[in-house]
Amino acid sequence: MSDSPSAMPLIRLDGISKSFGPVKANQDIHLDIHAGRVLALLGENGAGKSTLMNMLSGRFRPDSGQIIIDGVPHDFASSKDAIDAGIGMVYQHFMLVNTMTVAENVLLGQEGSYFVKPSEMERKVSELAERFNLPINPAARIEDLSMGERQRVEILKLLMRDSRVLIFDEPTAVLTPTETPQLFDAMREMTRQGKAVVFISHKMDEIMDIADDVAILRRGQIVESMPKSSIKSKQELASHMVGREVILEIEKAPAPKGETVLEIQHLSGDGMEDLNLTLVRGEIVAIVGVAGNGQNELVAAVTGQEEPRHGSVQLLGQKWRDFYSGRHWKNTLSYIPEDRLGCATCPELDLVDNVLLTTRKGFAPGFFLNKKRAEGVTTSIIRRFHVQPPLPEIRARQLSGGNLQKLVLGREFFRQPKIIVAEQPSQGLDVSATEEVWHRLLNARRKSGVLLVTGDLNEAFQLADRVAVMFRGKFMDVFDVNDTEKIEKIGLLMAGVTE
Ligand SMILES: Nc1ncnc2c1ncn2[C@@H]1O[C@H](COP(=O)(O)OP(=O)(O)OP(=O)(O)O)[C@@H](O)[C@H]1O
């Protein structure tokens, strides 16, 4: 791949601006996207990456500025207009019909596809999949596919519509460690065949691996854009993004071990098999593994969503039922779910009401709710956890992913938990927010035991004292994070291999 793109960009964003009320999400953006290249778009949470790509893919209309394709200005009224102009976006939440086959999904809505025989549809999809290194069984039903395979179907939908620009919004968040390089191979194939790829990611190593060009957004503005070859290391890339030196590793001060806070014995059923684990105050135990190997079921049992069928879960010395029939809002268990907008918060409520979701009892000692105090506490959470924009009256859906996570952490730490269950706590977070969340969890372990469920091995190694590898509902092994021999074998353990 040459370092200098061709003179004429496929897409030129010319002076694009977009505000949401007082928030200037994009300000006078000038950016070129070239055929045959991968452009990585990076920036801290809330910098305006999704807003910009939502305009390019026709979801939002710019307040001002132009989208120019092959030298011709375009005005998109909908995603369909953008797709017709050759621009498609692969979202994090897939839009597929689960009961239909891969081929039916790929061809859904395509002109004339209604009359095509299933075998013909499958042949067409197979050919396309092969051409772009996207292996898939076209006759399989979506509901039987892994997240990585579903993503391939989304990509094939766009390729079937002859998209020339494919935008990926944090695509690797749903992928296993082996699926990520496969996606990158497919992206390289797309650029080799003359398409442009826009890649939004918070992961510096991925950007160093796949990007040809890099554009950095900060507070709604493009602050730098350059060929990736001019950047020497991921540290340098992160520093460009944040505008200061960034250390991608954190200091882990030892914390004294205390009493047992969680005791899991012979937990089985719901896809779990004889799980045994003890968690004490002062430690972080990371549950690692490929998603879908029983982690969700384990979290559901520990956080009170599903009563254990066989075996026992004891929390703070109490039986599961006694613990969960208690009425205490404070000094108990805090859950930081993976699904921030669906499970941790209510998108349409303001930030004060979102803080109240799990803390209401703390503000209503008698009959009445002390809303003034709740507003004060929300303001202080926003300040201490650097939530941007710092406005308690806005709705949760108006916060970017990282800022929403900071609000959830602030709310949950306000409850002074003795057990913390944190699920993928830094997923989708930029390097600064990740650093902050990691520090908060490390500090929290002085007063609590933390069960960290993560698909990110780096996160597990940075934070955990012990690591439990989960595969098909079992713990393959539980070991100290300093046990280098075991750490070396972690990839095998995650795949269920013990020898
Ligand atoms: N629909 C909306 N209504 C109101 N404000 C919004 C909306 N969408 C985004 N914003 C605001 O615009 C700003 C830019 O958000 P955007 O989601 O584009 O950032 P981002 O760089 O994609 O962040 P992240 O990395 O966290 O996904 C943020 O301050 C956000 O709160």
Coordinates of C-alpha atoms and ligand atoms in Angstrom, one line a residue:
M1 CA 0.0 0.0 0.0
S2 CA 1.5 3.4 -1.0
D3 CA 1.6 6.1 1.6
S4 CA 0.1 8.8 -0.5
P5 CA -3.5 8.5 -1.4
S6 CA -4.6 9.4 -4.9
A7 CA -5.4 13.1 -5.5
M8 CA -9.2 12.9 -5.9
P9 CA -10.9 11.6 -2.8
L10 CA -13.9 9.3 -3.1
I11 CA -15.6 11.3 -0.4
R12 CA -14.9 14.8 0.8
L13 CA -16.5 16.1 3.9
D14 CA -16.5 19.8 3.5
G15 CA -17.1 22.1 6.5
I16 CA -19.6 19.7 8.2
S17 CA -21.2 20.9 11.5
K18 CA -23.8 19.4 13.7
S19 CA -25.2 20.5 17.1
F20 CA -27.6 18.8 19.6
G21 CA -29.0 21.7 21.5
P22 CA -26.0 23.3 23.3
V23 CA -23.6 20.4 22.4
K24 CA -21.5 21.1 19.3
A25 CA -20.9 17.5 18.3
N26 CA -19.1 18.3 15.0
Q27 CA -17.6 21.7 14.1
D28 CA -16.5 22.6 10.6
I29 CA -15.1 19.1 9.7
H30 CA -12.9 18.8 6.6
L31 CA -12.0 15.2 5.9
D32 CA -11.1 13.2 2.7
I33 CA -11.8 9.4 2.4
H34 CA -9.9 7.6 -0.3
A35 CA -10.7 4.5 -2.3
G36 CA -8.3 1.6 -1.6
R37 CA -7.4 2.8 1.9
V38 CA -8.5 2.2 5.5
L39 CA -9.1 5.4 7.4
A40 CA -9.1 5.0 11.2
L41 CA -11.2 7.6 12.9
L42 CA -10.2 8.0 16.6
G43 CA -11.0 10.3 19.4
E44 CA -12.0 10.2 23.0
N45 CA -15.6 9.3 24.1
G46 CA -17.9 12.0 23.0
A47 CA -15.4 13.5 20.5
G48 CA -18.0 13.2 17.7
K49 CA -17.0 10.2 15.7
S50 CA -20.4 8.5 15.6
T51 CA -22.2 11.8 14.8
L52 CA -19.9 12.3 11.8
M53 CA -20.4 8.8 10.5
N54 CA -24.1 9.0 11.1
M55 CA -24.2 12.0 8.8
L56 CA -22.1 10.2 6.2
S57 CA -24.4 7.2 6.3
G58 CA -27.6 9.3 6.0
R59 CA -29.0 8.9 9.6
F60 CA -28.5 12.6 10.5
R61 CA -28.5 15.7 8.3
P62 CA -25.6 18.1 8.9
D63 CA -26.6 21.6 10.1
S64 CA -24.1 23.0 7.5
G65 CA -21.4 21.7 5.2
Q66 CA -21.4 19.3 2.3
I67 CA -20.8 15.6 1.6
I68 CA -19.1 15.4 -1.8
I69 CA -18.8 12.1 -3.6
D70 CA -16.6 11.9 -6.7
G71 CA -16.7 15.7 -6.8
V72 CA -20.5 15.9 -6.7
P73 CA -22.3 17.3 -3.6
H74 CA -25.0 15.0 -2.1
D75 CA -27.8 15.6 0.4
F76 CA -29.0 12.4 2.2
A77 CA -32.5 12.4 3.6
S78 CA -32.2 8.8 4.9
S79 CA -29.8 5.8 5.2
K80 CA -31.3 4.5 2.0
D81 CA -30.1 7.6 0.1
A82 CA -26.6 7.0 1.5
I83 CA -26.7 3.3 0.6
D84 CA -27.9 4.2 -2.9
A85 CA -24.9 6.5 -3.2
G86 CA -22.6 3.6 -2.2
I87 CA -22.1 4.3 1.5
G88 CA -22.9 1.7 4.2
M89 CA -22.4 1.4 7.9
V90 CA -21.9 -1.8 10.0
Y91 CA -23.4 -0.9 13.3
Q92 CA -22.6 -2.5 16.6
H93 CA -26.2 -3.6 17.0
F94 CA -27.0 -5.9 14.1
M95 CA -30.2 -5.4 12.1
L96 CA -30.9 -9.0 10.9
V97 CA -34.0 -11.2 10.9
N98 CA -33.1 -14.0 13.2
T99 CA -35.5 -16.6 11.9
M100 CA -34.3 -16.2 8.3
T101 CA -31.2 -17.6 6.6
V102 CA -28.0 -15.8 5.8
A103 CA -28.8 -15.7 2.1
E104 CA -32.4 -14.3 2.7
N105 CA -31.0 -11.6 5.0
V106 CA -28.3 -10.6 2.5
L107 CA -30.8 -10.3 -0.3
L108 CA -33.7 -8.9 1.7
G109 CA -35.1 -5.8 0.1
Q110 CA -33.0 -6.3 -3.0
E111 CA -34.9 -5.6 -6.2
G112 CA -36.1 -8.8 -7.8
S113 CA -34.9 -11.1 -5.0
Y114 CA -38.5 -12.1 -4.2
F115 CA -38.5 -14.3 -7.3
V116 CA -35.0 -15.9 -6.9
K117 CA -34.9 -19.5 -5.9
P118 CA -33.3 -20.2 -2.5
S119 CA -30.5 -22.3 -4.1
E120 CA -29.7 -19.4 -6.5
M121 CA -29.7 -16.9 -3.6
E122 CA -27.3 -19.1 -1.7
R123 CA -25.0 -19.5 -4.6
K124 CA -24.9 -15.7 -5.1
V125 CA -24.1 -15.1 -1.5
S126 CA -21.5 -17.8 -1.4
E127 CA -19.7 -16.3 -4.3
L128 CA -19.7 -12.8 -2.8
A129 CA -18.5 -14.2 0.6
E130 CA -15.6 -16.0 -1.1
R131 CA -14.6 -13.0 -3.1
F132 CA -14.1 -10.9 0.1
N133 CA -12.7 -13.6 2.5
L134 CA -15.9 -13.7 4.6
P135 CA -16.6 -17.5 5.2
I136 CA -20.2 -18.2 6.0
N137 CA -22.8 -20.9 5.4
P138 CA -25.5 -19.1 3.3
A139 CA -28.2 -21.6 4.3
A140 CA -27.6 -21.2 8.1
R141 CA -30.2 -19.4 10.2
I142 CA -29.1 -16.1 11.8
E143 CA -30.2 -17.4 15.3
D144 CA -27.6 -20.2 15.0
L145 CA -24.7 -18.0 14.2
S146 CA -22.0 -16.5 16.5
M147 CA -21.7 -12.7 16.7
G148 CA -18.7 -12.7 14.4
E149 CA -20.7 -14.6 11.7
R150 CA -23.6 -12.2 12.1
Q151 CA -21.3 -9.3 11.5
R152 CA -20.2 -11.0 8.3
V153 CA -23.8 -11.1 7.2
E154 CA -24.1 -7.4 7.8
I155 CA -21.0 -6.8 5.7
L156 CA -22.3 -9.0 2.9
K157 CA -25.5 -7.0 2.9
L158 CA -23.6 -3.9 2.1
L159 CA -21.3 -5.6 -0.4
M160 CA -24.3 -7.0 -2.2
R161 CA -25.6 -3.4 -2.6
D162 CA -22.2 -2.5 -4.1
S163 CA -21.2 -0.2 -1.3
R164 CA -18.0 1.6 -2.1
V165 CA -17.4 3.0 1.4
L166 CA -17.9 0.7 4.4
I167 CA -17.9 2.2 7.8
F168 CA -17.2 0.0 10.8
D169 CA -18.2 1.4 14.3
E170 CA -16.0 -0.5 16.8
P171 CA -16.5 -3.8 15.0
T172 CA -14.1 -5.8 17.1
A173 CA -16.0 -5.3 20.3
V174 CA -18.2 -8.4 19.5
L175 CA -15.4 -10.5 18.1
T176 CA -13.3 -13.2 19.7
P177 CA -9.5 -13.0 19.5
T178 CA -9.4 -15.3 16.4
E179 CA -12.2 -13.5 14.6
T180 CA -10.5 -10.0 14.7
P181 CA -7.7 -11.0 12.3
Q182 CA -10.2 -12.6 10.0
L183 CA -12.2 -9.3 9.8
F184 CA -9.0 -7.4 9.1
D185 CA -8.2 -9.8 6.2
A186 CA -11.6 -9.1 4.8
M187 CA -11.1 -5.3 5.2
R188 CA -7.8 -5.6 3.3
E189 CA -9.5 -7.5 0.6
M190 CA -12.1 -4.7 0.3
T191 CA -9.5 -2.0 -0.1
R192 CA -7.6 -4.2 -2.5
Q193 CA -10.7 -4.3 -4.6
G194 CA -10.9 -0.5 -4.6
K195 CA -13.3 0.1 -1.7
A196 CA -12.8 2.7 1.1
V197 CA -13.0 1.5 4.7
V198 CA -13.6 3.8 7.7
F199 CA -12.7 2.1 10.9
I200 CA -13.7 3.6 14.3
S201 CA -11.9 2.1 17.2
H202 CA -10.5 2.8 20.7
K203 CA -8.0 0.0 20.4
M204 CA -4.6 1.4 19.5
D205 CA -3.0 -1.9 18.5
E206 CA -5.9 -2.5 16.0
I207 CA -5.4 0.9 14.4
M208 CA -1.7 0.3 14.2
D209 CA -2.4 -3.0 12.5
I210 CA -5.0 -2.1 9.9
A211 CA -5.1 1.7 9.2
D212 CA -3.5 3.4 6.2
D213 CA -4.6 6.9 7.3
V214 CA -5.5 8.2 10.7
A215 CA -7.8 11.1 11.6
I216 CA -8.2 12.4 15.1
L217 CA -11.3 14.1 16.4
R218 CA -11.2 16.1 19.6
R219 CA -14.3 18.0 21.0
G220 CA -16.0 17.9 17.6
Q221 CA -13.1 19.0 15.5
I222 CA -10.5 17.2 13.4
V223 CA -7.2 18.1 15.2
E224 CA -4.9 15.9 13.1
S225 CA -4.9 13.7 10.1
M226 CA -1.9 11.8 8.8
P227 CA -0.7 8.6 7.2
K228 CA -0.4 5.8 9.8
S229 CA 3.2 5.3 8.6
S230 CA 4.2 8.6 10.3
I231 CA 3.3 7.1 13.7
K232 CA 5.9 4.9 15.4
S233 CA 4.0 3.3 18.3
K234 CA 0.6 2.8 19.9
Q235 CA 1.8 5.0 22.7
E236 CA 2.5 7.8 20.3
L237 CA -0.9 7.3 18.6
A238 CA -2.7 7.5 22.0
S239 CA -0.8 10.6 22.9
H240 CA -1.8 12.2 19.6
M241 CA -5.4 11.4 20.5
V242 CA -5.5 12.6 24.0
G243 CA -3.1 15.5 23.6
R244 CA -0.9 14.4 26.5
E245 CA 1.4 11.5 27.4
V246 CA -0.5 8.3 27.9
I247 CA 0.8 5.2 29.7
L248 CA -1.1 2.2 28.6
E249 CA -0.2 0.2 31.7
I250 CA -1.2 1.0 35.2
E251 CA 0.4 0.6 38.6
K252 CA -1.2 -2.0 40.7
A253 CA -0.6 -1.3 44.4
P254 CA -1.2 -4.4 46.6
A255 CA -4.3 -4.4 48.7
P256 CA -4.6 -6.3 51.9
K257 CA -6.9 -9.3 51.7
G258 CA -10.0 -9.4 53.9
E259 CA -13.0 -11.5 54.6
T260 CA -14.8 -13.7 52.1
V261 CA -17.5 -11.7 50.3
L262 CA -18.7 -14.3 47.8
E263 CA -18.6 -18.0 47.9
I264 CA -19.8 -20.1 45.0
Q265 CA -20.0 -23.9 45.6
H266 CA -20.9 -26.5 43.0
L267 CA -23.0 -24.1 41.0
S268 CA -24.6 -26.0 38.1
G269 CA -27.5 -25.7 35.7
D270 CA -28.4 -23.1 33.1
G271 CA -25.3 -24.0 31.1
M272 CA -23.0 -24.0 34.2
E273 CA -21.1 -27.0 35.4
D274 CA -19.9 -27.4 39.0
L275 CA -18.5 -23.9 39.4
N276 CA -16.5 -23.2 42.6
L277 CA -15.0 -19.9 43.5
T278 CA -14.2 -17.8 46.6
L279 CA -13.8 -14.0 46.4
V280 CA -12.4 -12.0 49.2
R281 CA -12.3 -8.3 50.0
G282 CA -9.1 -6.8 48.5
E283 CA -9.0 -8.9 45.3
I284 CA -10.1 -8.8 41.7
V285 CA -10.9 -12.1 40.1
A286 CA -11.2 -12.0 36.4
I287 CA -13.5 -14.4 34.6
V288 CA -12.1 -14.7 31.1
G289 CA -13.2 -16.7 28.1
V290 CA -14.9 -16.4 24.7
A291 CA -18.3 -14.8 25.1
G292 CA -21.2 -17.3 25.5
N293 CA -19.3 -19.9 27.6
G294 CA -21.5 -19.4 30.7
Q295 CA -20.3 -16.0 31.8
N296 CA -23.8 -14.5 31.5
E297 CA -25.4 -17.3 33.4
L298 CA -22.8 -16.9 36.2
V299 CA -23.4 -13.2 36.4
A300 CA -27.1 -13.7 36.4
A301 CA -26.8 -16.0 39.4
V302 CA -24.4 -13.8 41.4
T303 CA -26.4 -10.6 40.7
G304 CA -29.7 -12.0 41.7
Q305 CA -31.4 -12.2 38.3
E306 CA -31.6 -16.0 38.3
E307 CA -31.9 -18.2 41.4
P308 CA -29.2 -20.9 41.4
R309 CA -30.6 -24.3 40.4
H310 CA -28.0 -26.5 41.9
G311 CA -25.2 -25.7 44.3
S312 CA -25.0 -22.5 46.3
V313 CA -24.1 -18.9 46.1
Q314 CA -23.4 -17.1 49.4
L315 CA -23.0 -13.3 49.4
L316 CA -21.6 -11.5 52.4
G317 CA -22.1 -14.6 54.5
Q318 CA -25.8 -14.8 53.6
K319 CA -27.7 -17.4 51.6
W320 CA -28.7 -16.2 48.1
R321 CA -32.4 -15.9 49.0
D322 CA -31.8 -14.1 52.3
F323 CA -29.3 -11.7 50.6
Y324 CA -31.7 -10.8 47.8
S325 CA -34.8 -10.5 50.0
G326 CA -32.9 -7.9 52.1
R327 CA -33.8 -4.3 51.6
H328 CA -30.5 -2.6 51.8
W329 CA -29.4 -0.3 49.0
K330 CA -25.9 0.4 50.5
N331 CA -22.9 -1.7 51.5
T332 CA -24.1 -4.7 49.4
L333 CA -23.5 -5.7 45.8
S334 CA -23.1 -3.4 42.8
Y335 CA -23.5 -4.6 39.3
I336 CA -21.9 -2.8 36.4
P337 CA -23.6 -4.5 33.4
E338 CA -22.2 -4.8 29.9
D339 CA -25.4 -3.3 28.4
R340 CA -25.1 0.3 29.6
L341 CA -28.0 1.8 27.9
G342 CA -30.5 -1.1 28.1
C343 CA -29.8 -2.6 31.5
A344 CA -27.7 -0.1 33.6
T345 CA -29.7 3.0 32.7
C346 CA -33.0 4.2 31.2
P347 CA -32.2 6.1 28.0
E348 CA -35.1 8.5 28.2
L349 CA -34.6 9.5 31.9
D350 CA -32.4 12.4 32.9
L351 CA -29.1 11.8 34.8
V352 CA -30.7 12.4 38.2
D353 CA -33.4 9.8 37.7
N354 CA -30.8 7.4 36.4
V355 CA -28.7 7.9 39.6
L356 CA -31.9 7.2 41.5
L357 CA -32.5 3.9 39.7
T358 CA -30.4 2.0 42.2
T359 CA -30.0 4.5 45.0
R360 CA -33.6 5.7 45.6
K361 CA -33.8 4.3 49.1
G362 CA -30.9 6.4 50.1
F363 CA -32.8 9.6 49.2
A364 CA -36.2 8.5 50.7
P365 CA -35.6 7.7 54.4
G366 CA -39.2 8.4 55.2
F367 CA -42.2 8.7 52.8
F368 CA -40.9 11.4 50.5
L369 CA -38.0 11.5 48.1
N370 CA -35.5 14.2 48.7
K371 CA -35.0 15.1 45.0
K372 CA -32.8 18.2 45.8
R373 CA -30.3 15.9 47.5
A374 CA -30.4 13.5 44.7
E375 CA -29.6 16.4 42.3
G376 CA -26.7 17.4 44.5
V377 CA -25.3 13.9 44.6
T378 CA -25.7 13.6 40.8
T379 CA -23.8 16.9 40.3
S380 CA -21.0 15.7 42.5
I381 CA -20.8 12.3 40.7
I382 CA -20.6 14.2 37.4
R383 CA -17.8 16.3 38.7
R384 CA -15.8 13.6 40.4
F385 CA -16.1 11.1 37.5
H386 CA -15.6 13.8 34.8
V387 CA -18.9 13.1 33.0
Q388 CA -19.2 15.2 29.8
P389 CA -21.3 17.2 29.2
P390 CA -21.7 18.0 32.9
L391 CA -25.5 18.6 32.8
P392 CA -27.7 16.6 35.2
E393 CA -30.8 17.5 33.3
I394 CA -29.9 15.8 30.0
R395 CA -31.1 12.3 29.2
A396 CA -28.9 9.2 29.4
R397 CA -29.1 8.6 25.7
Q398 CA -27.5 11.9 25.1
L399 CA -24.3 10.7 26.8
S400 CA -21.6 8.9 24.8
G401 CA -20.7 5.4 25.8
G402 CA -17.7 6.3 27.9
N403 CA -19.5 9.1 29.7
L404 CA -22.5 6.8 30.4
Q405 CA -20.1 4.2 31.9
K406 CA -18.5 6.9 34.2
L407 CA -22.0 7.9 35.4
V408 CA -22.9 4.2 36.1
L409 CA -19.6 3.7 38.0
G410 CA -20.2 6.9 40.0
R411 CA -23.7 5.8 40.9
E412 CA -22.6 2.3 41.9
F413 CA -19.6 3.4 44.0
F414 CA -21.9 5.9 45.8
R415 CA -23.6 2.8 47.2
Q416 CA -20.3 1.7 48.8
P417 CA -20.5 -1.9 47.7
K418 CA -18.7 -4.8 49.3
I419 CA -19.0 -6.9 46.1
I420 CA -18.7 -5.5 42.6
V421 CA -19.6 -7.4 39.5
A422 CA -18.2 -5.6 36.5
E423 CA -18.9 -6.9 33.1
Q424 CA -16.7 -5.7 30.2
P425 CA -16.2 -2.4 32.1
S426 CA -14.0 -0.7 29.5
Q427 CA -15.6 -1.9 26.3
G428 CA -16.1 1.0 23.9
L429 CA -14.2 3.3 26.2
D430 CA -11.3 5.5 25.0
V431 CA -7.8 5.2 26.6
S432 CA -8.3 8.0 29.1
A433 CA -11.7 6.7 30.2
T434 CA -10.3 3.1 30.4
E435 CA -7.4 4.3 32.5
E436 CA -9.9 6.1 34.8
V437 CA -12.2 3.1 35.1
W438 CA -9.3 0.8 35.8
H439 CA -8.0 3.0 38.5
R440 CA -11.4 3.3 40.1
L441 CA -11.8 -0.5 40.1
L442 CA -8.3 -1.1 41.6
N443 CA -9.1 1.5 44.3
A444 CA -12.5 -0.1 44.9
R445 CA -10.9 -3.4 45.8
R446 CA -9.6 -2.0 49.1
K447 CA -13.2 -2.0 50.3
S448 CA -14.7 -4.7 48.1
G449 CA -14.1 -8.0 46.3
V450 CA -14.4 -7.5 42.5
L451 CA -15.6 -10.1 40.0
L452 CA -14.5 -8.8 36.6
V453 CA -16.0 -10.5 33.6
T454 CA -14.0 -9.6 30.5
G455 CA -13.2 -10.7 27.0
D456 CA -10.2 -8.4 27.0
L457 CA -7.1 -10.4 28.2
N458 CA -5.1 -7.2 28.6
E459 CA -7.7 -5.8 31.0
A460 CA -7.7 -9.1 33.0
F461 CA -3.9 -9.0 33.3
Q462 CA -3.8 -5.3 34.2
L463 CA -6.4 -5.6 37.0
A464 CA -6.8 -9.1 38.3
D465 CA -5.1 -10.8 41.2
R466 CA -6.5 -14.2 40.0
V467 CA -7.8 -15.3 36.7
A468 CA -10.5 -18.0 36.1
V469 CA -10.8 -19.3 32.5
M470 CA -14.3 -20.3 31.5
F471 CA -15.2 -22.7 28.8
R472 CA -18.5 -24.5 28.1
G473 CA -19.9 -23.6 31.6
K474 CA -16.8 -24.8 33.5
F475 CA -13.8 -23.2 35.1
M476 CA -10.9 -24.8 33.1
D477 CA -8.5 -23.4 35.7
V478 CA -8.2 -20.6 38.3
F479 CA -4.8 -19.2 38.9
D480 CA -2.7 -16.3 40.2
V481 CA -2.1 -13.6 37.6
N482 CA 1.7 -13.9 38.2
D483 CA 1.7 -17.6 37.3
T484 CA 3.5 -17.1 33.9
E485 CA 3.3 -20.8 33.0
K486 CA -0.5 -20.7 33.2
I487 CA -0.7 -17.3 31.5
E488 CA 1.2 -18.7 28.5
K489 CA -1.4 -21.4 28.2
I490 CA -4.4 -19.1 28.5
G491 CA -5.3 -19.2 24.8
L492 CA -5.5 -23.0 24.9
L493 CA -7.5 -23.0 28.1
M494 CA -10.0 -20.6 26.5
A495 CA -10.4 -23.1 23.6
G496 CA -11.0 -25.9 26.1
V497 CA -7.6 -27.6 25.7
T498 CA -6.0 -28.6 29.0
E499 CA -2.9 -30.5 27.8
Ligands
LIG1 N1 -28.9 12.1 19.6 C1 -28.2 12.9 20.3 N2 -28.8 13.9 21.1 C2 -28.1 14.7 21.8 N3 -26.7 14.7 22.0 C3 -26.1 13.8 21.3 C4 -26.7 12.8 20.4 N4 -25.8 12.1 19.8 C5 -24.6 12.5 20.3 N5 -24.7 13.5 21.2 C6 -23.7 14.3 21.8 O1 -22.7 14.7 20.8 C7 -21.4 14.5 21.3 C8 -20.6 13.6 20.3 O2 -21.1 12.3 20.5 P1 -20.7 11.0 19.6 O3 -21.5 9.9 20.0 O4 -20.7 11.4 18.2 O5 -19.2 10.8 20.1 P2 -18.2 9.5 19.9 O6 -16.9 10.1 19.6 O7 -18.8 8.6 18.9 O8 -18.2 8.9 21.3 P3 -18.0 7.3 21.8 O9 -16.5 7.0 21.5 O10 -18.2 7.3 23.2 O11 -18.9 6.5 21.0 C9 -21.5 14.0 22.7 O12 -21.3 15.1 23.6 C10 -22.9 13.4 22.8 O13 -23.3 13.5 24.1

